[in-house]
Amino acid sequence: MPILEHQFLCRLLTRCLSSELPLTSRASVSPRPSSSLTVPPISVSHANNVPSSPDNVGKFVENNLDMPRVDILKQKMQLLGIDLDNSCLPGQYQNLFCPKCKGGQLEERSLSFHIIPDGEFAMWRCFRTSCGWAGQAFADDKELYRRVGQKSYGTMTEESLGLEPLGAKLIAYFKERLISEKTLSRNAVMQMSDNKNVIAFTYKRNGLLVGCKYRTMEKRFWQVEGEIDKLSLEEAGFRNCVSVPGGAPSKVSSKDLPPIEKDAGYQYLWNCKEYLNKVDRIILATDSDPPGQALAEELARRLGRERCWQVHWPKEDEQSLFKDANDVLKCVGADALKRIVENAEPY
C-alpha cells in the first residue's frame, strides 16, 4: 500500500523517503510531507544571492520609463548573464542555462526562471545542489522598495507578494470541492490581498517561500494545473504526491527521448534525478483525457516503466470516466478515492 505525502505541480521533489510515490493528475513524484505544497522547479532567491543594491541593474528603469516591463527585465537579466529569448513570456516557467555553474558536466538547463504574469518582477533559482544560485529582480525598483523594503532586497515573502490567509469566500469554494480548511492550512494556500477571488498556491523549501502560483475560482490560472488534485489526494490520506509544473502535452512524442540537457519540457524530473533514483514505485494519477494519458506515457518513458504504476479512473456514468482526483473526491468521497489509488496497476 502506498505511503503518500508534495511538486507540482510539482512543483517539487525535495527528498524521496518513501518507496512508493503517487503522482497526482498532471502530476509527478514526491518526497516527504511538508507544511506546504512542495517546491516546484521554479523558485526564488535568498537575499544574499542577488545584487545588494539596484544600482548595477536599475539604471534601465530611470532611462527607459517608456519601455515595457518585460523588456526592462530582459535587459537586467542580460547583465546577470541570463539570456532570454522571445519565448520567455510572463506567467510561464522556463528552464535555462545557469550562468554561474553552466549546468555542470551535463550542461543541463538547471536554472528555473519565471516572470510573474503582470511583468512586475522575475525570479530564478538553479536547482543543481552544488550551485543553488537564486535571485529576484523588479522592472520598477520603486515597486521593489514598496513591496519588500531596501534591507530585504530580493527576499520573497508572503508580504512582498501581497498574500493573506484565505477568506470565507475561498474557503467555501474549496469546501464545495471537499477540500478542508485543515488541508488548505497545512499546504499554506492563501489569497491575494488586493483581489479576494485569486487563490495563491505557495511553495516552500526548507521553510522558505520560493514560489507561488495563482488561480481564480472561474479556473483562470497562471501555471496552475494539478494543485487541487494534489490537495484532493491529501484528503484521501496521500501526502507524498505532487503536480508537475507545466501541464500535459497534447500527444506522446514520436521521437526518441532527447539527451537530458535538451529535454527542456521535463527538466523538473532531471533536476531531481538523485532523489528519483531512490524511488522503487511511482504511481501516475494523471487526468483521464488524452493529454493526461500522454503525460503518463511521457513520464513513464523517463522514470522507467518497470517502476511505474497507473491509476485508472472509474466510470462516472455510462458515457464517461471521472476526469481526475477531485472529480472522484466530489462525487464518491475520500474513501473511494483512496481505494482507486491503492488499486493502481503496473504500467
Short mmCIF file of C-alpha atoms in Angstrom, two decimals:
data_model
loop_
_atom_site.label_atom_id
_atom_site.label_comp_id
_atom_site.label_asym_id
_atom_site.label_seq_id
_atom_site.Cartn_x
_atom_site.Cartn_y
_atom_site.Cartn_z
CA MET A 1 0.00 0.00 0.00
CA PRO A 2 1.47 3.35 -0.92
CA ILE A 3 2.55 5.64 1.86
CA LEU A 4 1.72 9.02 0.41
CA GLU A 5 2.93 12.50 1.28
CA HIS A 6 4.01 17.25 -2.02
CA GLN A 7 5.97 19.44 -6.70
CA PHE A 8 3.60 20.33 -8.54
CA LEU A 9 2.93 20.63 -9.79
CA CYS A 10 5.06 19.84 -8.96
CA ARG A 11 6.50 21.52 -8.23
CA LEU A 12 8.98 19.74 -6.49
CA LEU A 13 10.82 16.70 -5.38
CA THR A 14 12.86 17.80 -2.40
CA ARG A 15 13.55 14.40 -0.83
CA CYS A 16 12.23 10.94 -1.58
CA LEU A 17 12.00 8.92 1.59
CA SER A 18 9.08 6.72 0.58
CA SER A 19 9.50 3.78 -1.76
CA GLU A 20 6.04 4.26 -3.28
CA LEU A 21 5.10 7.67 -4.60
CA PRO A 22 1.87 8.64 -6.36
CA LEU A 23 1.85 11.36 -8.96
CA THR A 24 -1.32 13.34 -9.00
CA SER A 25 -3.26 14.44 -12.00
CA ARG A 26 -0.88 16.26 -14.22
CA ALA A 27 1.44 15.01 -11.68
CA SER A 28 4.80 13.87 -10.76
CA VAL A 29 6.52 12.34 -7.80
CA SER A 30 7.35 13.42 -4.42
CA PRO A 31 9.04 13.31 -1.24
CA ARG A 32 8.37 13.74 2.41
CA PRO A 33 5.44 15.68 3.89
CA SER A 34 5.85 19.39 4.33
CA SER A 35 3.87 22.30 5.67
CA SER A 36 3.09 23.48 2.18
CA LEU A 37 2.99 22.36 -1.40
CA THR A 38 6.44 21.07 -2.19
CA VAL A 39 8.69 23.32 -4.23
CA PRO A 40 8.21 23.36 -7.96
CA PRO A 41 11.12 23.58 -10.28
CA ILE A 42 10.86 27.35 -10.29
CA SER A 43 11.89 29.27 -7.27
CA VAL A 44 13.43 32.40 -5.96
CA SER A 45 16.29 33.76 -4.06
CA HIS A 46 17.69 34.26 -0.67
CA ALA A 47 18.53 37.90 -0.14
CA ASN A 48 22.29 37.40 -0.21
CA ASN A 49 22.15 35.79 -3.64
CA VAL A 50 21.03 38.89 -5.52
CA PRO A 51 22.64 42.29 -6.10
CA SER A 52 22.92 44.24 -2.83
CA SER A 53 21.57 47.37 -4.49
CA PRO A 54 19.69 48.22 -7.67
CA ASP A 55 22.45 50.46 -8.94
CA ASN A 56 24.02 47.92 -11.26
CA VAL A 57 20.79 46.83 -12.91
CA GLY A 58 18.27 49.53 -12.04
CA LYS A 59 19.51 52.30 -14.32
CA PHE A 60 17.44 50.88 -17.14
CA VAL A 61 14.30 51.91 -15.28
CA GLU A 62 15.38 55.55 -14.93
CA ASN A 63 16.39 55.85 -18.55
CA ASN A 64 13.63 53.77 -20.11
CA LEU A 65 10.40 54.60 -18.34
CA ASP A 66 8.53 54.06 -21.59
CA MET A 67 9.91 50.53 -22.11
CA PRO A 68 7.61 47.56 -21.46
CA ARG A 69 8.32 45.87 -18.16
CA VAL A 70 9.39 42.62 -19.76
CA ASP A 71 11.95 44.38 -21.94
CA ILE A 72 13.41 46.04 -18.87
CA LEU A 73 13.60 42.71 -17.07
CA LYS A 74 15.27 41.05 -20.05
CA GLN A 75 17.96 43.74 -20.11
CA LYS A 76 18.52 43.31 -16.38
CA MET A 77 18.80 39.57 -16.83
CA GLN A 78 21.33 40.06 -19.62
CA LEU A 79 23.56 41.96 -17.19
CA LEU A 80 23.47 38.94 -14.91
CA GLY A 81 24.28 36.54 -17.74
CA ILE A 82 20.76 35.11 -18.08
CA ASP A 83 19.88 35.00 -21.77
CA LEU A 84 16.17 35.27 -22.52
CA ASP A 85 14.53 34.89 -25.91
CA ASN A 86 11.05 35.74 -27.13
CA SER A 87 9.66 32.52 -25.65
CA CYS A 88 10.22 33.84 -22.12
CA LEU A 89 6.78 35.34 -21.51
CA PRO A 90 5.13 36.49 -18.27
CA GLY A 91 3.30 33.73 -16.43
CA GLN A 92 5.38 30.92 -17.94
CA TYR A 93 8.19 28.88 -16.41
CA GLN A 94 11.45 28.38 -18.26
CA ASN A 95 14.39 26.04 -17.76
CA LEU A 96 17.53 27.92 -18.77
CA PHE A 97 21.29 27.53 -18.57
CA CYS A 98 22.68 28.83 -15.30
CA PRO A 99 25.40 31.46 -15.93
CA LYS A 100 27.06 30.58 -12.63
CA CYS A 101 27.58 26.80 -12.89
CA LYS A 102 26.99 26.39 -16.67
CA GLY A 103 24.83 23.35 -15.92
CA GLY A 104 27.73 21.25 -14.62
CA GLN A 105 29.28 18.41 -16.59
CA LEU A 106 25.95 17.53 -18.19
CA GLU A 107 25.43 21.15 -19.23
CA GLU A 108 21.83 20.80 -18.10
CA ARG A 109 19.22 23.55 -18.07
CA SER A 110 19.15 23.79 -14.30
CA LEU A 111 18.06 27.42 -13.90
CA SER A 112 14.35 27.69 -13.23
CA PHE A 113 13.15 31.13 -14.34
CA HIS A 114 9.78 32.87 -14.06
CA ILE A 115 8.36 36.32 -14.82
CA ILE A 116 5.13 36.90 -12.91
CA PRO A 117 2.00 37.46 -15.03
CA ASP A 118 1.96 41.26 -14.78
CA GLY A 119 5.64 41.51 -15.71
CA GLU A 120 6.44 43.29 -12.47
CA PHE A 121 9.34 41.09 -11.43
CA ALA A 122 11.30 37.98 -12.35
CA MET A 123 12.68 35.23 -10.13
CA TRP A 124 15.06 32.37 -10.66
CA ARG A 125 16.93 29.54 -8.97
CA CYS A 126 19.46 26.94 -10.05
CA PHE A 127 18.47 23.53 -8.78
CA ARG A 128 21.89 21.94 -9.06
CA THR A 129 22.80 21.13 -5.47
CA SER A 130 26.35 22.37 -5.88
CA CYS A 131 25.16 25.74 -7.20
CA GLY A 132 21.78 26.94 -5.91
CA TRP A 133 22.19 30.45 -7.35
CA ALA A 134 18.93 32.35 -6.97
CA GLY A 135 17.62 35.84 -7.34
CA GLN A 136 14.78 38.22 -7.96
CA ALA A 137 14.63 41.45 -9.97
CA PHE A 138 11.94 44.09 -10.38
CA ALA A 139 11.11 46.02 -13.53
CA ASP A 140 10.48 49.09 -11.41
CA ASP A 141 12.81 49.39 -8.43
CA LYS A 142 10.37 51.74 -6.72
CA GLU A 143 7.99 48.80 -6.58
CA LEU A 144 10.76 46.73 -5.03
CA TYR A 145 11.10 49.19 -2.18
CA ARG A 146 7.34 49.37 -1.72
CA ARG A 147 6.99 45.60 -1.52
CA VAL A 148 9.94 44.35 0.45
CA GLY A 149 11.98 47.33 1.59
CA GLN A 150 15.63 48.05 0.81
CA LYS A 151 17.01 45.95 3.65
CA SER A 152 15.32 42.76 2.46
CA TYR A 153 16.09 43.26 -1.23
CA GLY A 154 15.32 40.16 -3.24
CA THR A 155 13.67 38.12 -0.48
CA MET A 156 10.33 36.60 -1.37
CA THR A 157 7.81 36.70 1.45
CA GLU A 158 4.06 36.44 1.74
CA GLU A 159 4.03 40.17 2.41
CA SER A 160 6.14 41.00 -0.66
CA LEU A 161 3.71 39.06 -2.87
CA GLY A 162 0.70 40.70 -1.27
CA LEU A 163 -0.75 37.48 0.17
CA GLU A 164 -3.07 36.94 3.10
CA PRO A 165 -4.86 33.96 4.69
CA LEU A 166 -7.83 32.56 2.82
CA GLY A 167 -11.07 34.37 3.49
CA ALA A 168 -14.51 32.88 3.95
CA LYS A 169 -15.38 33.06 0.23
CA LEU A 170 -12.44 30.95 -0.95
CA ILE A 171 -12.68 28.56 1.99
CA ALA A 172 -16.29 27.95 0.95
CA TYR A 173 -15.16 27.42 -2.65
CA PHE A 174 -12.74 24.69 -1.55
CA LYS A 175 -15.34 23.20 0.78
CA GLU A 176 -17.60 22.67 -2.25
CA ARG A 177 -14.74 20.63 -3.73
CA LEU A 178 -14.49 18.69 -0.41
CA ILE A 179 -11.08 20.14 0.45
CA SER A 180 -10.94 21.02 4.13
CA GLU A 181 -9.65 24.14 5.79
CA LYS A 182 -7.14 21.97 7.65
CA THR A 183 -5.64 20.69 4.39
CA LEU A 184 -5.53 24.23 2.97
CA SER A 185 -3.73 25.49 6.06
CA ARG A 186 -1.24 22.62 6.05
CA ASN A 187 -0.37 23.47 2.45
CA ALA A 188 -0.24 27.22 3.05
CA VAL A 189 -2.85 28.01 0.40
CA MET A 190 -3.54 31.76 0.55
CA GLN A 191 -5.22 34.53 -1.44
CA MET A 192 -4.20 37.82 -3.00
CA SER A 193 -4.82 40.67 -0.57
CA ASP A 194 -5.88 43.07 -3.32
CA ASN A 195 -8.13 40.57 -5.12
CA LYS A 196 -10.10 38.31 -2.83
CA ASN A 197 -11.05 35.99 -5.72
CA VAL A 198 -7.48 34.94 -6.59
CA ILE A 199 -6.13 31.78 -4.92
CA ALA A 200 -2.38 31.67 -4.25
CA PHE A 201 -0.68 28.27 -4.01
CA THR A 202 2.58 28.91 -2.16
CA TYR A 203 5.63 26.68 -2.48
CA LYS A 204 8.25 26.35 0.22
CA ARG A 205 11.65 24.74 0.51
CA ASN A 206 13.30 24.29 3.88
CA GLY A 207 10.68 26.63 5.32
CA LEU A 208 11.41 29.44 2.84
CA LEU A 209 8.88 30.71 0.32
CA VAL A 210 10.34 30.00 -3.12
CA GLY A 211 7.39 30.26 -5.49
CA CYS A 212 3.71 30.96 -5.93
CA LYS A 213 1.03 30.02 -8.48
CA TYR A 214 -2.31 31.72 -8.90
CA ARG A 215 -5.83 30.68 -9.87
CA THR A 216 -9.29 32.25 -9.84
CA MET A 217 -12.46 30.45 -8.86
CA GLU A 218 -13.51 30.63 -12.52
CA LYS A 219 -10.44 28.49 -13.39
CA ARG A 220 -8.42 31.26 -15.00
CA PHE A 221 -4.93 30.43 -13.90
CA TRP A 222 -1.25 31.09 -14.32
CA GLN A 223 0.82 27.90 -14.27
CA VAL A 224 -1.65 26.00 -12.11
CA GLU A 225 -2.55 22.53 -13.25
CA GLY A 226 -2.92 19.77 -10.69
CA GLU A 227 -2.62 21.53 -7.34
CA ILE A 228 -6.29 20.95 -6.50
CA ASP A 229 -5.93 17.28 -7.40
CA LYS A 230 -2.90 17.08 -5.12
CA LEU A 231 -4.99 18.54 -2.30
CA SER A 232 -7.75 16.06 -3.13
CA LEU A 233 -5.37 13.12 -2.78
CA GLU A 234 -4.26 14.53 0.55
CA GLU A 235 -7.90 14.41 1.68
CA ALA A 236 -7.73 10.70 0.85
CA GLY A 237 -4.66 10.29 3.06
CA PHE A 238 -1.90 10.58 0.46
CA ARG A 239 0.72 13.23 1.15
CA ASN A 240 3.69 12.23 -0.98
CA CYS A 241 2.17 13.38 -4.25
CA VAL A 242 2.97 16.36 -6.42
CA SER A 243 1.75 18.03 -9.56
CA VAL A 244 4.05 18.63 -12.48
CA PRO A 245 4.69 22.32 -13.18
CA GLY A 246 3.75 22.73 -16.83
CA GLY A 247 0.67 20.64 -17.53
CA ALA A 248 0.26 17.84 -20.03
CA PRO A 249 1.39 17.53 -23.68
CA SER A 250 -1.23 17.26 -26.39
CA LYS A 251 0.13 13.89 -27.51
CA VAL A 252 3.01 11.47 -26.99
CA SER A 253 6.13 12.41 -28.91
CA SER A 254 7.03 10.07 -31.75
CA LYS A 255 10.71 10.90 -31.37
CA ASP A 256 13.30 9.15 -29.24
CA LEU A 257 13.98 10.69 -25.86
CA PRO A 258 16.35 13.63 -26.22
CA PRO A 259 19.54 13.89 -24.17
CA ILE A 260 18.85 15.06 -20.63
CA GLU A 261 20.32 18.51 -21.24
CA LYS A 262 17.95 19.04 -24.19
CA ASP A 263 14.84 17.58 -22.58
CA ALA A 264 13.55 21.05 -21.75
CA GLY A 265 9.93 20.17 -21.02
CA TYR A 266 10.87 17.62 -18.34
CA GLN A 267 13.79 19.26 -16.58
CA TYR A 268 11.79 19.12 -13.36
CA LEU A 269 12.45 15.35 -13.41
CA TRP A 270 16.14 15.54 -14.25
CA ASN A 271 16.77 18.30 -11.72
CA CYS A 272 15.71 15.79 -9.07
CA LYS A 273 17.30 12.71 -10.59
CA GLU A 274 19.31 11.87 -7.49
CA TYR A 275 16.13 11.72 -5.40
CA LEU A 276 14.08 9.90 -8.01
CA ASN A 277 16.71 7.21 -8.27
CA LYS A 278 15.86 6.22 -4.69
CA VAL A 279 12.20 5.56 -5.52
CA ASP A 280 11.08 1.97 -6.19
CA ARG A 281 7.44 2.59 -7.12
CA ILE A 282 5.80 5.64 -8.63
CA ILE A 283 2.04 5.92 -9.10
CA LEU A 284 0.90 8.01 -12.06
CA ALA A 285 -2.52 9.57 -11.46
CA THR A 286 -2.89 11.78 -14.50
CA ASP A 287 -6.16 13.03 -15.98
CA SER A 288 -8.23 10.56 -17.96
CA ASP A 289 -8.34 12.81 -21.04
CA PRO A 290 -5.89 12.31 -23.97
CA PRO A 291 -3.37 14.93 -22.74
CA GLY A 292 -3.39 13.32 -19.30
CA GLN A 293 -2.69 9.91 -20.78
CA ALA A 294 0.04 11.40 -22.98
CA LEU A 295 1.64 12.86 -19.86
CA ALA A 296 1.57 9.47 -18.13
CA GLU A 297 3.36 7.91 -21.10
CA GLU A 298 5.98 10.65 -21.26
CA LEU A 299 6.64 10.36 -17.52
CA ALA A 300 6.86 6.56 -17.68
CA ARG A 301 9.34 6.78 -20.57
CA ARG A 302 11.64 8.87 -18.41
CA LEU A 303 11.06 7.36 -14.98
CA GLY A 304 11.16 3.76 -16.19
CA ARG A 305 8.03 1.74 -16.90
CA GLU A 306 9.22 -1.04 -14.63
CA ARG A 307 8.68 1.11 -11.53
CA CYS A 308 5.58 3.00 -12.68
CA TRP A 309 2.01 2.11 -11.76
CA GLN A 310 -1.05 3.86 -13.17
CA VAL A 311 -4.37 4.91 -11.68
CA HIS A 312 -7.37 4.12 -13.88
CA TRP A 313 -10.27 6.41 -13.08
CA PRO A 314 -13.61 4.54 -13.00
CA LYS A 315 -16.75 5.38 -14.95
CA GLU A 316 -18.73 8.38 -13.80
CA ASP A 317 -21.67 7.33 -15.94
CA GLU A 318 -22.32 5.18 -18.99
CA GLN A 319 -20.66 7.66 -21.33
CA SER A 320 -17.66 9.00 -19.47
CA LEU A 321 -14.93 8.41 -16.91
CA PHE A 322 -14.09 10.52 -13.92
CA LYS A 323 -11.55 13.05 -15.17
CA ASP A 324 -9.29 13.45 -12.15
CA ALA A 325 -8.82 13.08 -8.41
CA ASN A 326 -11.05 15.99 -7.45
CA ASP A 327 -13.88 14.69 -9.61
CA VAL A 328 -13.73 11.40 -7.71
CA LEU A 329 -13.48 13.14 -4.33
CA LYS A 330 -16.52 15.32 -5.01
CA CYS A 331 -18.70 12.57 -6.44
CA VAL A 332 -17.89 9.46 -4.41
CA GLY A 333 -15.75 10.63 -1.49
CA ALA A 334 -12.30 10.28 0.05
CA ASP A 335 -12.53 6.57 0.86
CA ALA A 336 -13.36 5.70 -2.74
CA LEU A 337 -10.52 7.89 -3.98
CA LYS A 338 -8.14 6.11 -1.64
CA ARG A 339 -9.21 2.68 -2.89
CA ILE A 340 -8.79 3.72 -6.52
CA VAL A 341 -5.23 4.93 -5.93
CA GLU A 342 -4.36 1.83 -3.92
CA ASN A 343 -5.61 -0.30 -6.81
CA ALA A 344 -3.28 1.29 -9.34
CA GLU A 345 -1.97 -1.26 -11.84
CA PRO A 346 1.54 -1.84 -13.19
CA TYR A 347 2.12 0.47 -16.14
#
